[in-house]
Amino acid sequence: MHRPTLLACAAFLAAGTAHAAAAGIDVNQLGFLPAAQKLAVVPAGAGSTFKIVDAASGKAVFEGTLGPAATWDASGESVRIADFSGLRTAGTYRIAVAGQPDSPAFVIGADAYRALDAGAIHAYTLQRAGIALDARVAGPYARALGHPDDKVLVHASAASPKRPEGTVIASPKGWYDAGDYNKYIVNSGISTYTLLAAYEHFPAWFDKLALNVPESGNGMPDILDEVLWNLDWMATMQDPDDGGVYHKLTNKRFDGMVMPDRATAPRYVVQKTTAAALDFAAVMAAASRVLAPFDAKAPGRSQRYLAAAESAWRWAVEHPAVTYRQPPDIATGTYDDEKLDDEFSWAASELYIATGKDDYRARALAAAPGVQTAPGWSDVRPLGWISLAQQRAHLKHPDDADGARRHILAAADELVARRQASPVRLPMATSDFVWGSNAVALNQALMLVQAYRLTHKAAYLDAAQSAFDYTLGRNPLGMSYVTGFGARSPMHPHHRPSVADGIAAPVPGWLVGGPNPGQQDAKDCRVGYASKAPALSYLDNACAYASNEVAINWNAPLVYVAAALQSLER
Ligand code: G3I
Ligand code: 9MR
C-alpha cells in the first residue's frame, strides 16, 4: 500500500518519510496558465464527476465527468482523468470528487511559473563553488566561501609532459554538480547548454526575469551571468598545451554531509577524456554564439570560446575513444559513457553552426540511430538537433536543418503516441523510471517543446505540459518534486548544504531525481523504500541519493520548460 494514512505517516515525518500522506487527487500544485490544457488524475472508484471549487469560497466554478478508469503499470493504480481545460478564469482552486479529500490548492494565472522558474535558476546561484554568498543574494541560505579551487593538483591519470602529476593549477568557480561538491565536465555540458538554449529560445522572458545574482545590474541578463559562472570554470578545465579537457575536478572521496567551507580535502583534476573534450567543445561553441551580442562587455570572449571549442575538437579527433576509467584511488562520480558517437554529433553540430566548415558539417549530418526521445548526460545527440533546428536561417546550408527537424518530430510523435495510450496521459514509459527519472520527464517535455516551436501543433505542447505537471504534483505520490514549491515537496534531499545548514527547510528551487526502482542507495538507508513500483520508488530521506538527490542537469530542463510554457502557452 503506497498511500499510508495520515496517522501512519505522521510517525515518520520527523526523520524523513518514504513519502508523505497523499491526498487522492493528483494535480500540478503550481497550477496552470489560463489557456493550457489542465488535467488531474483521480483514483478510480470514487465518484464519476468532479468539480473545481474556488479555494477561498468553496463555490463550484466548473463541473465535469471523469474519463474511463484504467490502470497505470508504473504505479499499479487504477485512475481516471479530470479535464478542466475549459476553466480559464484566473483564481485559486481545488478539485473536489465525492469520496476523496479535495486536491491541494493551485492557481490559474498568467504568471503561474514565474517564481518557480526564478527559484530553479536561483538554486544554481546558491550552488556556486568559490564564492561567499551574502544575505542580500542568498537570504537565510547565506554561507561562507567553499572550495576556492585555486590550488588543484593534476592527478596521475591526467599527467602530461608539461603538467606532470602534482602540478598545481587554478580551476575556480563553477557549480557543484549535485548533492556532492565535485565538478564534472560531462554533466556541466548538458546543464550549461540547456540554460543557454533557454535564453536563446526565450530571451524576452529572461530579459524580464529578475534573479538577484551577485552580478545583477551589470547589463547582462541575470541567467547569463549565472551561466558565465560555470563557463569560467569550464574554460580552466582545458589543458592549454594540447586542447584536451579534464573529465572532472574532485576530491578522492565524497565529502561528509558538511557545509562547503568545512570540506577542505585536496582536489584533483582527473583524466582527459573524449567525452569531456566533445561536451566542452559543444558548449563553448554554443556559448560563443549565444553570448556574442554581449561581447562589448568582455571583448574577445566569443572568439576565445570558439578557439577553445576547436582545439578541444582537434584533441578529440586525435583521441576518439578515450573513455573514463575511474582510478583506484578516486571514488567519486564517474559520468562514464562508452558510446561517443552522440558526443561527436553534438559538438560537430555546434561547430558547424559556428564556422560552416565542411568537416564539422559531415559529422553533424552523419546518420543517427533510431528515434531518440530525449537528451540526457550520456545521450547528447538531441542537443545538436535542437541547435541546428533553431539556427536554420544562419546555417551555411539552411536545408541542413531538415534532418534535425525530422529527428525532433519523430521523437515528439513517439512521445505523443505513448501519451495517448497512457492511463495517466504521460509520455513516460515504465522503463524511463531510472536514476533521475524526473529529469527524463522534463527532457521529454523539452523535446516536445522543440516540436511545438517547429509546427505549432497543440498536441506537442499539451504533452509537454503533462510531463511538467507530473513533476509538480500530478504523480501517484502527490509530490511536487521541487524543493520549496507546491503544497507538498521534498524536505530531506540528498544535498550537503540542505543537510548541514541547520535550517529545517531544504535549499529551495531544486528538482530531486525522483522515483527509481533501482534503489541503488538502499544499502545506505536505514529507512526502507515503501514500494518497488517504478513510479512509487521514492524516499524523501537524505540517505536516498538514488531518488532524492538534486543535480544541475536535472534542474536545467525544469528551468527551460517553465520558461517555455510561460512563453508559448497562450
Ligand atoms: O541507461 C541504463 C538503462 O539502459 C537501464 O535499463 C537501466 C536499468 O537500471 O539503467 C540505466 O542506467 C542507469 C543510469 O543512471 C541512467 O541514466 C544506471 O543504472 C545508473 O547507475 C546511472 O546512475 C547515474 C549515477 O550517477 C550513478 O552512476 C546517474 O545517471 C547520474 O545522474 C548520477 O550522477 C551523480 C554523479 O555520479 C555524482 N554527483 C551526483 C550525481 C547525481 O546523483
Ligand atoms: O553523496 C554521493 C552522491 O552525490 C552520489 O550521487 C552517490 C552515488 O555516487 O554517492 C553518494 O555518496 C555515497 C556513497 O556512494 C556511498 N556511501 C554513502 C555516500 C553518501 O553519503
mmCIF file of N, CA and C and ligand atoms in Angstrom, residues 177-180 182 184 187 254 332-336 377-379 431 434-436 516 518 520 545-546 549-551 553-554, ligand 1:
data_model
loop_
_atom_site.group_PDB
_atom_site.id
_atom_site.type_symbol
_atom_site.label_atom_id
_atom_site.label_comp_id
_atom_site.label_asym_id
_atom_site.label_seq_id
_atom_site.Cartn_x
_atom_site.Cartn_y
_atom_site.Cartn_z
ATOM 1 N N ASP A 177 28.181 19.876 -8.614
ATOM 2 C CA ASP A 177 27.373 19.046 -9.513
ATOM 3 C C ASP A 177 25.980 18.767 -8.986
ATOM 4 N N ALA A 178 25.864 18.537 -7.679
ATOM 5 C CA ALA A 178 24.633 17.900 -7.215
ATOM 6 C C ALA A 178 24.597 17.972 -5.702
ATOM 7 N N GLY A 179 24.240 16.861 -5.048
ATOM 8 C CA GLY A 179 24.336 16.783 -3.599
ATOM 9 C C GLY A 179 25.778 16.726 -3.139
ATOM 10 N N ASP A 180 26.694 16.445 -4.054
ATOM 11 C CA ASP A 180 28.124 16.422 -3.714
ATOM 12 C C ASP A 180 28.780 17.719 -4.161
ATOM 13 N N ASN A 182 31.659 18.009 -6.026
ATOM 14 C CA ASN A 182 32.617 17.861 -7.120
ATOM 15 C C ASN A 182 32.075 18.524 -8.388
ATOM 16 N N TYR A 184 32.030 18.174 -12.640
ATOM 17 C CA TYR A 184 32.233 17.190 -13.700
ATOM 18 C C TYR A 184 31.924 17.837 -15.052
ATOM 19 N N ASN A 187 28.700 16.427 -17.108
ATOM 20 C CA ASN A 187 27.387 16.866 -16.632
ATOM 21 C C ASN A 187 27.222 18.375 -16.731
ATOM 22 N N PHE A 254 33.903 11.209 -1.578
ATOM 23 C CA PHE A 254 32.852 12.198 -1.345
ATOM 24 C C PHE A 254 33.057 12.867 0.017
ATOM 25 N N THR A 332 34.668 9.110 -6.479
ATOM 26 C CA THR A 332 33.510 9.988 -6.703
ATOM 27 C C THR A 332 32.825 9.664 -8.035
ATOM 28 N N GLY A 333 31.849 10.479 -8.414
ATOM 29 C CA GLY A 333 31.011 10.175 -9.587
ATOM 30 C C GLY A 333 31.829 9.924 -10.853
ATOM 31 N N THR A 334 31.297 9.136 -11.755
ATOM 32 C CA THR A 334 32.079 8.730 -12.926
ATOM 33 C C THR A 334 31.610 9.373 -14.240
ATOM 34 N N TYR A 335 30.306 9.537 -14.387
ATOM 35 C CA TYR A 335 29.777 10.014 -15.677
ATOM 36 C C TYR A 335 30.511 9.321 -16.825
ATOM 37 N N ASP A 336 30.586 8.007 -16.729
ATOM 38 C CA ASP A 336 31.302 7.245 -17.747
ATOM 39 C C ASP A 336 30.323 6.800 -18.817
ATOM 40 N N TRP A 377 22.582 13.161 -19.945
ATOM 41 C CA TRP A 377 24.026 13.483 -19.903
ATOM 42 C C TRP A 377 24.839 12.558 -20.787
ATOM 43 N N SER A 378 24.380 11.327 -20.975
ATOM 44 C CA SER A 378 25.153 10.402 -21.801
ATOM 45 C C SER A 378 24.564 10.250 -23.205
ATOM 46 N N ASP A 379 23.518 10.990 -23.514
ATOM 47 C CA ASP A 379 22.848 10.913 -24.826
ATOM 48 C C ASP A 379 22.589 12.323 -25.334
ATOM 49 N N SER A 431 9.989 2.096 -18.463
ATOM 50 C CA SER A 431 11.457 1.986 -18.434
ATOM 51 C C SER A 431 12.147 3.336 -18.235
ATOM 52 N N VAL A 434 14.375 5.670 -14.161
ATOM 53 C CA VAL A 434 15.774 5.382 -13.833
ATOM 54 C C VAL A 434 16.250 6.453 -12.845
ATOM 55 N N TRP A 435 17.484 6.384 -12.469
ATOM 56 C CA TRP A 435 18.125 7.412 -11.617
ATOM 57 C C TRP A 435 17.960 8.760 -12.329
ATOM 58 N N GLY A 436 17.258 9.695 -11.714
ATOM 59 C CA GLY A 436 16.995 10.975 -12.372
ATOM 60 C C GLY A 436 15.748 10.967 -13.236
ATOM 61 N N ASN A 516 12.861 5.770 -8.612
ATOM 62 C CA ASN A 516 13.902 4.980 -9.269
ATOM 63 C C ASN A 516 13.916 3.598 -8.636
ATOM 64 N N GLY A 518 15.591 1.159 -9.178
ATOM 65 C CA GLY A 518 16.936 0.612 -8.984
ATOM 66 C C GLY A 518 17.345 0.634 -7.507
ATOM 67 N N GLN A 520 19.545 1.999 -5.779
ATOM 68 C CA GLN A 520 20.969 1.705 -5.575
ATOM 69 C C GLN A 520 21.487 2.235 -4.241
ATOM 70 N N TYR A 545 20.252 8.842 -2.140
ATOM 71 C CA TYR A 545 20.855 9.554 -3.271
ATOM 72 C C TYR A 545 20.371 9.042 -4.619
ATOM 73 N N ALA A 546 19.797 7.856 -4.667
ATOM 74 C CA ALA A 546 19.327 7.353 -5.969
ATOM 75 C C ALA A 546 17.913 7.826 -6.330
ATOM 76 N N GLU A 549 18.395 12.859 -4.570
ATOM 77 C CA GLU A 549 19.484 13.818 -4.737
ATOM 78 C C GLU A 549 19.001 14.922 -5.681
ATOM 79 N N VAL A 550 19.733 16.008 -5.728
ATOM 80 C CA VAL A 550 19.449 17.069 -6.690
ATOM 81 C C VAL A 550 20.641 17.128 -7.631
ATOM 82 N N ALA A 551 20.518 17.732 -8.795
ATOM 83 C CA ALA A 551 21.658 17.799 -9.709
ATOM 84 C C ALA A 551 21.448 18.901 -10.738
ATOM 85 N N ASN A 553 22.071 18.990 -13.851
ATOM 86 C CA ASN A 553 21.491 18.587 -15.142
ATOM 87 C C ASN A 553 20.001 18.301 -15.014
ATOM 88 N N TRP A 554 19.515 18.051 -13.819
ATOM 89 C CA TRP A 554 18.077 17.813 -13.660
ATOM 90 C C TRP A 554 17.318 19.125 -13.551
HETATM 91 O O1 G3I B 1 20.770 3.551 -19.036
HETATM 92 C C1 G3I B 1 20.505 2.376 -18.288
HETATM 93 C C2 G3I B 1 19.290 1.684 -18.853
HETATM 94 O O2 G3I B 1 19.578 1.258 -20.152
HETATM 95 C C3 G3I B 1 18.932 0.504 -17.940
HETATM 96 O O3 G3I B 1 17.751 -0.057 -18.393
HETATM 97 C C4 G3I B 1 18.754 0.994 -16.519
HETATM 98 C C5 G3I B 1 18.459 -0.127 -15.554
HETATM 99 O O4 G3I B 1 18.956 0.107 -14.285
HETATM 100 O O5 G3I B 1 19.925 1.632 -16.090
HETATM 101 C C6 G3I B 1 20.262 2.757 -16.861
HETATM 102 O O6 G3I B 1 21.442 3.301 -16.379
HETATM 103 C C7 G3I B 1 21.377 3.995 -15.176
HETATM 104 C C8 G3I B 1 21.748 5.431 -15.492
HETATM 105 O O7 G3I B 1 21.988 6.115 -14.331
HETATM 106 C C9 G3I B 1 20.619 6.147 -16.241
HETATM 107 O O8 G3I B 1 20.985 7.434 -16.601
HETATM 108 C C10 G3I B 1 22.330 3.327 -14.221
HETATM 109 O O9 G3I B 1 21.794 2.088 -13.803
HETATM 110 C C11 G3I B 1 22.554 4.228 -13.052
HETATM 111 O O10 G3I B 1 23.506 3.657 -12.163
HETATM 112 C C12 G3I B 1 23.010 5.573 -13.530
HETATM 113 O O11 G3I B 1 23.045 6.435 -12.496
HETATM 114 C C13 G3I B 1 23.900 7.575 -12.577
HETATM 115 C C14 G3I B 1 24.507 7.740 -11.205
HETATM 116 O O12 G3I B 1 25.258 8.933 -11.143
HETATM 117 C C15 G3I B 1 25.413 6.578 -10.817
HETATM 118 O O13 G3I B 1 26.486 6.491 -11.681
HETATM 119 C C16 G3I B 1 23.025 8.787 -12.913
HETATM 120 O O14 G3I B 1 22.605 8.727 -14.273
HETATM 121 C C17 G3I B 1 23.808 10.069 -12.682
HETATM 122 O O15 G3I B 1 22.905 11.149 -12.810
HETATM 123 C C18 G3I B 1 24.430 10.071 -11.304
HETATM 124 O O16 G3I B 1 25.235 11.207 -11.186
HETATM 125 C C19 G3I B 1 25.724 11.533 -9.899
HETATM 126 C C20 G3I B 1 27.237 11.723 -10.041
HETATM 127 O O17 G3I B 1 27.834 10.488 -10.356
HETATM 128 C C21 G3I B 1 27.856 12.324 -8.778
HETATM 129 N N1 G3I B 1 27.137 13.526 -8.390
HETATM 130 C C22 G3I B 1 25.739 13.305 -8.154
HETATM 131 C C23 G3I B 1 25.045 12.819 -9.409
HETATM 132 C C24 G3I B 1 23.553 12.665 -9.230
HETATM 133 O O18 G3I B 1 23.182 11.579 -8.449
#
